[in-house]
PDB file of C-alpha atoms in Angstrom:
ATOM      1  CA  UNK A   1    -149.505  99.256 -61.549  1.00 81.00           C
ATOM      2  CA  UNK A   2    -149.567 102.982 -63.794  1.00 85.00           C
ATOM      3  CA  UNK A   3    -153.147 104.521 -63.075  1.00 92.00           C
ATOM      4  CA  UNK A   4    -153.478 105.901 -66.073  1.00 93.00           C
ATOM      5  CA  UNK A   5    -156.657 109.133 -65.609  1.00 92.00           C
ATOM      6  CA  UNK A   6    -160.087 106.934 -67.094  1.00 95.00           C
ATOM      7  CA  UNK A   7    -158.822 103.455 -64.292  1.00 95.00           C
ATOM      8  CA  UNK A   8    -159.230 106.791 -61.971  1.00 94.00           C
ATOM      9  CA  UNK A   9    -162.273 107.865 -63.891  1.00 94.00           C
ATOM     10  CA  UNK A  10    -163.486 104.527 -62.467  1.00 96.00           C
ATOM     11  CA  UNK A  11    -161.686 105.066 -58.817  1.00 95.00           C
ATOM     12  CA  UNK A  12    -163.677 107.821 -58.379  1.00 92.00           C
ATOM     13  CA  UNK A  13    -166.931 106.529 -59.149  1.00 93.00           C
ATOM     14  CA  UNK A  14    -166.142 103.449 -56.775  1.00 94.00           C
ATOM     15  CA  UNK A  15    -165.473 106.222 -54.146  1.00 90.00           C
ATOM     16  CA  UNK A  16    -168.687 107.906 -54.900  1.00 89.00           C
ATOM     17  CA  UNK A  17    -170.213 104.562 -54.759  1.00 91.00           C
ATOM     18  CA  UNK A  18    -169.495 100.996 -54.740  1.00 92.00           C
ATOM     19  CA  UNK A  19    -172.492  99.718 -55.652  1.00 94.00           C
ATOM     20  CA  UNK A  20    -172.884 102.018 -59.212  1.00 95.00           C
ATOM     21  CA  UNK A  21    -172.844  99.924 -62.360  1.00 97.00           C
ATOM     22  CA  UNK A  22    -170.121  98.822 -64.714  1.00 97.00           C
ATOM     23  CA  UNK A  23    -172.713 100.160 -67.874  1.00 97.00           C
ATOM     24  CA  UNK A  24    -173.244 103.452 -65.551  1.00 97.00           C
ATOM     25  CA  UNK A  25    -170.031 104.269 -65.199  1.00 97.00           C
ATOM     26  CA  UNK A  26    -168.855 103.313 -68.340  1.00 97.00           C
ATOM     27  CA  UNK A  27    -171.715 106.002 -69.006  1.00 97.00           C
ATOM     28  CA  UNK A  28    -170.387 109.059 -67.440  1.00 96.00           C
ATOM     29  CA  UNK A  29    -166.735 108.220 -68.647  1.00 95.00           C
ATOM     30  CA  UNK A  30    -167.173 107.127 -71.611  1.00 96.00           C
ATOM     31  CA  UNK A  31    -166.411 103.345 -71.617  1.00 96.00           C
ATOM     32  CA  UNK A  32    -167.900  99.930 -71.909  1.00 97.00           C
ATOM     33  CA  UNK A  33    -169.388  98.218 -69.391  1.00 97.00           C
ATOM     34  CA  UNK A  34    -166.918  94.828 -70.103  1.00 97.00           C
ATOM     35  CA  UNK A  35    -164.303  97.397 -70.188  1.00 97.00           C
ATOM     36  CA  UNK A  36    -164.296  99.297 -67.038  1.00 97.00           C
ATOM     37  CA  UNK A  37    -164.960  95.779 -65.672  1.00 97.00           C
ATOM     38  CA  UNK A  38    -161.740  94.634 -66.689  1.00 97.00           C
ATOM     39  CA  UNK A  39    -160.394  97.852 -65.695  1.00 97.00           C
ATOM     40  CA  UNK A  40    -161.541  97.224 -62.105  1.00 97.00           C
ATOM     41  CA  UNK A  41    -160.329  93.617 -62.119  1.00 97.00           C
ATOM     42  CA  UNK A  42    -157.197  94.559 -62.878  1.00 96.00           C
ATOM     43  CA  UNK A  43    -156.866  97.615 -59.760  1.00 96.00           C
ATOM     44  CA  UNK A  44    -158.134  94.476 -57.738  1.00 96.00           C
ATOM     45  CA  UNK A  45    -155.694  92.434 -58.575  1.00 96.00           C
ATOM     46  CA  UNK A  46    -153.073  94.713 -58.001  1.00 96.00           C
ATOM     47  CA  UNK A  47    -154.260  95.443 -54.651  1.00 96.00           C
ATOM     48  CA  UNK A  48    -155.492  98.931 -55.741  1.00 95.00           C
ATOM     49  CA  UNK A  49    -158.730  98.046 -54.534  1.00 96.00           C
ATOM     50  CA  UNK A  50    -158.781  96.457 -51.737  1.00 94.00           C
ATOM     51  CA  UNK A  51    -162.160  96.144 -50.466  1.00 92.00           C
ATOM     52  CA  UNK A  52    -166.254  97.757 -50.520  1.00 90.00           C
ATOM     53  CA  UNK A  53    -167.604  98.328 -47.578  1.00 84.00           C
ATOM     54  CA  UNK A  54    -171.085  99.856 -46.238  1.00 82.00           C
ATOM     55  CA  UNK A  55    -170.097 103.160 -44.507  1.00 78.00           C
ATOM     56  CA  UNK A  56    -172.459 103.311 -41.670  1.00 80.00           C
ATOM     57  CA  UNK A  57    -174.345 106.779 -39.598  1.00 79.00           C
ATOM     58  CA  UNK A  58    -172.804 106.356 -36.404  1.00 83.00           C
ATOM     59  CA  UNK A  59    -174.996 109.056 -34.693  1.00 83.00           C
ATOM     60  CA  UNK A  60    -178.381 107.529 -36.436  1.00 85.00           C
ATOM     61  CA  UNK A  61    -177.471 103.748 -35.310  1.00 87.00           C
ATOM     62  CA  UNK A  62    -176.923 104.918 -31.786  1.00 87.00           C
ATOM     63  CA  UNK A  63    -173.534 106.957 -31.013  1.00 89.00           C
ATOM     64  CA  UNK A  64    -174.628 110.067 -30.317  1.00 92.00           C
ATOM     65  CA  UNK A  65    -170.770 111.402 -29.629  1.00 96.00           C
ATOM     66  CA  UNK A  66    -167.746 111.381 -31.631  1.00 96.00           C
ATOM     67  CA  UNK A  67    -164.180 112.225 -29.879  1.00 97.00           C
ATOM     68  CA  UNK A  68    -160.470 112.248 -30.963  1.00 98.00           C
ATOM     69  CA  UNK A  69    -157.887 110.329 -28.544  1.00 98.00           C
ATOM     70  CA  UNK A  70    -154.457 110.635 -28.128  1.00 98.00           C
ATOM     71  CA  UNK A  71    -152.571 108.857 -26.023  1.00 98.00           C
ATOM     72  CA  UNK A  72    -149.554 109.097 -24.306  1.00 98.00           C
ATOM     73  CA  UNK A  73    -148.691 105.141 -23.432  1.00 97.00           C
ATOM     74  CA  UNK A  74    -146.388 104.073 -20.786  1.00 97.00           C
ATOM     75  CA  UNK A  75    -143.250 102.733 -20.493  1.00 96.00           C
ATOM     76  CA  UNK A  76    -143.526  99.087 -21.249  1.00 97.00           C
ATOM     77  CA  UNK A  77    -147.331  99.350 -22.191  1.00 97.00           C
ATOM     78  CA  UNK A  78    -147.185 100.043 -25.550  1.00 97.00           C
ATOM     79  CA  UNK A  79    -147.302  96.695 -26.982  1.00 97.00           C
ATOM     80  CA  UNK A  80    -149.763  95.506 -24.674  1.00 97.00           C
ATOM     81  CA  UNK A  81    -152.110  98.901 -25.943  1.00 98.00           C
ATOM     82  CA  UNK A  82    -151.616  98.081 -29.433  1.00 97.00           C
ATOM     83  CA  UNK A  83    -152.669  94.149 -29.107  1.00 96.00           C
ATOM     84  CA  UNK A  84    -155.668  94.889 -26.553  1.00 97.00           C
ATOM     85  CA  UNK A  85    -157.247  98.388 -28.977  1.00 97.00           C
ATOM     86  CA  UNK A  86    -158.205  96.325 -31.476  1.00 96.00           C
ATOM     87  CA  UNK A  87    -161.308  94.333 -28.934  1.00 96.00           C
ATOM     88  CA  UNK A  88    -162.626  98.103 -28.561  1.00 97.00           C
ATOM     89  CA  UNK A  89    -165.567  98.149 -30.079  1.00 94.00           C
ATOM     90  CA  UNK A  90    -165.649 102.360 -29.604  1.00 95.00           C
ATOM     91  CA  UNK A  91    -162.490 102.626 -31.350  1.00 96.00           C
ATOM     92  CA  UNK A  92    -163.372 103.210 -35.898  1.00 93.00           C
ATOM     93  CA  UNK A  93    -159.465 104.587 -36.627  1.00 95.00           C
ATOM     94  CA  UNK A  94    -156.548 103.810 -34.624  1.00 97.00           C
ATOM     95  CA  UNK A  95    -152.586 105.496 -35.994  1.00 98.00           C
ATOM     96  CA  UNK A  96    -149.689 105.069 -34.829  1.00 98.00           C
ATOM     97  CA  UNK A  97    -147.584 108.465 -34.469  1.00 98.00           C
ATOM     98  CA  UNK A  98    -144.348 110.428 -33.619  1.00 97.00           C
ATOM     99  CA  UNK A  99    -144.407 113.180 -31.385  1.00 95.00           C
ATOM    100  CA  UNK A 100    -145.372 113.561 -27.863  1.00 94.00           C
ATOM    101  CA  UNK A 101    -148.648 110.857 -27.742  1.00 96.00           C
ATOM    102  CA  UNK A 102    -148.099 107.421 -29.355  1.00 96.00           C
ATOM    103  CA  UNK A 103    -150.940 106.772 -30.338  1.00 98.00           C
ATOM    104  CA  UNK A 104    -154.061 109.039 -32.324  1.00 98.00           C
ATOM    105  CA  UNK A 105    -157.111 107.019 -31.933  1.00 98.00           C
ATOM    106  CA  UNK A 106    -161.387 107.808 -33.539  1.00 96.00           C
ATOM    107  CA  UNK A 107    -163.929 106.743 -31.315  1.00 97.00           C
ATOM    108  CA  UNK A 108    -167.711 106.765 -31.606  1.00 96.00           C
ATOM    109  CA  UNK A 109    -169.565 106.400 -28.302  1.00 96.00           C
ATOM    110  CA  UNK A 110    -173.516 106.981 -27.150  1.00 95.00           C
ATOM    111  CA  UNK A 111    -172.791 109.821 -24.714  1.00 96.00           C
ATOM    112  CA  UNK A 112    -170.322 111.141 -21.742  1.00 96.00           C
ATOM    113  CA  UNK A 113    -170.896 108.591 -19.722  1.00 97.00           C
ATOM    114  CA  UNK A 114    -169.954 106.074 -22.095  1.00 97.00           C
ATOM    115  CA  UNK A 115    -166.846 108.264 -22.888  1.00 98.00           C
ATOM    116  CA  UNK A 116    -165.149 107.878 -19.225  1.00 98.00           C
ATOM    117  CA  UNK A 117    -165.452 104.242 -19.023  1.00 98.00           C
ATOM    118  CA  UNK A 118    -163.688 103.890 -22.524  1.00 98.00           C
ATOM    119  CA  UNK A 119    -161.337 106.717 -21.086  1.00 98.00           C
ATOM    120  CA  UNK A 120    -160.920 104.343 -17.640  1.00 98.00           C
ATOM    121  CA  UNK A 121    -159.950 101.840 -19.515  1.00 97.00           C
ATOM    122  CA  UNK A 122    -157.595 102.872 -21.525  1.00 98.00           C
ATOM    123  CA  UNK A 123    -155.457 105.501 -18.547  1.00 98.00           C
ATOM    124  CA  UNK A 124    -154.091 102.265 -17.134  1.00 97.00           C
ATOM    125  CA  UNK A 125    -152.289 102.166 -20.844  1.00 98.00           C
ATOM    126  CA  UNK A 126    -150.902 105.917 -20.230  1.00 98.00           C
ATOM    127  CA  UNK A 127    -151.420 109.772 -20.298  1.00 98.00           C
ATOM    128  CA  UNK A 128    -155.085 111.024 -22.425  1.00 98.00           C
ATOM    129  CA  UNK A 129    -155.952 114.082 -23.932  1.00 98.00           C
ATOM    130  CA  UNK A 130    -159.387 113.615 -25.375  1.00 98.00           C
ATOM    131  CA  UNK A 131    -160.594 116.084 -28.173  1.00 98.00           C
ATOM    132  CA  UNK A 132    -164.820 115.823 -28.477  1.00 97.00           C
ATOM    133  CA  UNK A 133    -165.442 116.430 -32.556  1.00 95.00           C
ATOM    134  CA  UNK A 134    -167.999 119.012 -33.650  1.00 95.00           C
ATOM    135  CA  UNK A 135    -168.824 118.340 -37.325  1.00 90.00           C
ATOM    136  CA  UNK A 136    -166.928 116.747 -39.887  1.00 86.00           C
ATOM    137  CA  UNK A 137    -165.628 119.648 -42.864  1.00 88.00           C
ATOM    138  CA  UNK A 138    -164.642 116.602 -45.008  1.00 79.00           C
ATOM    139  CA  UNK A 139    -166.968 113.653 -45.347  1.00 72.00           C
ATOM    140  CA  UNK A 140    -165.105 111.238 -46.496  1.00 68.00           C
ATOM    141  CA  UNK A 141    -162.963 112.426 -48.612  1.00 66.00           C
ATOM    142  CA  UNK A 142    -161.804 110.559 -51.477  1.00 72.00           C
ATOM    143  CA  UNK A 143    -158.473 109.819 -53.099  1.00 75.00           C
ATOM    144  CA  UNK A 144    -157.729 111.495 -56.548  1.00 76.00           C
ATOM    145  CA  UNK A 145    -155.263 111.615 -58.981  1.00 75.00           C
ATOM    146  CA  UNK A 146    -152.801 113.450 -58.336  1.00 77.00           C
ATOM    147  CA  UNK A 147    -151.810 117.120 -60.250  1.00 69.00           C
ATOM    148  CA  UNK A 148    -149.672 116.203 -63.212  1.00 67.00           C
ATOM    149  CA  UNK A 149    -146.370 118.636 -62.887  1.00 60.00           C
TER     150      UNK A 149
END
């Protein structure tokens, strides 16, 4: 499906607030509510819009510490790790990557003790490197329409 300028405008509004009404989107971008609804339905059917979700404040819900952890898996341990990582509630993002490390994870934790316990679990799969996050420079950056050349 080709995404035109109006559909990009709809996507921008939905990424800011997935609960915004079709009539509100229509007022902002110059379409009727039914036209917005039809475009959203087409983008859902095409798999461009995959889900709607609630973003939580991890800090306000008791997870004061955020870290980025890389893992260089021991020989023969990557497959087991890939199956197990899905069970770690602290892991909010996990990517398999190229380079010296195999995995990069974003984790949220209560405190340093919680971090230590997680690292103790992770080191059975490989060598870890941990980076404490100080702040988020780009908060929930939306996917934007590519520049036309």
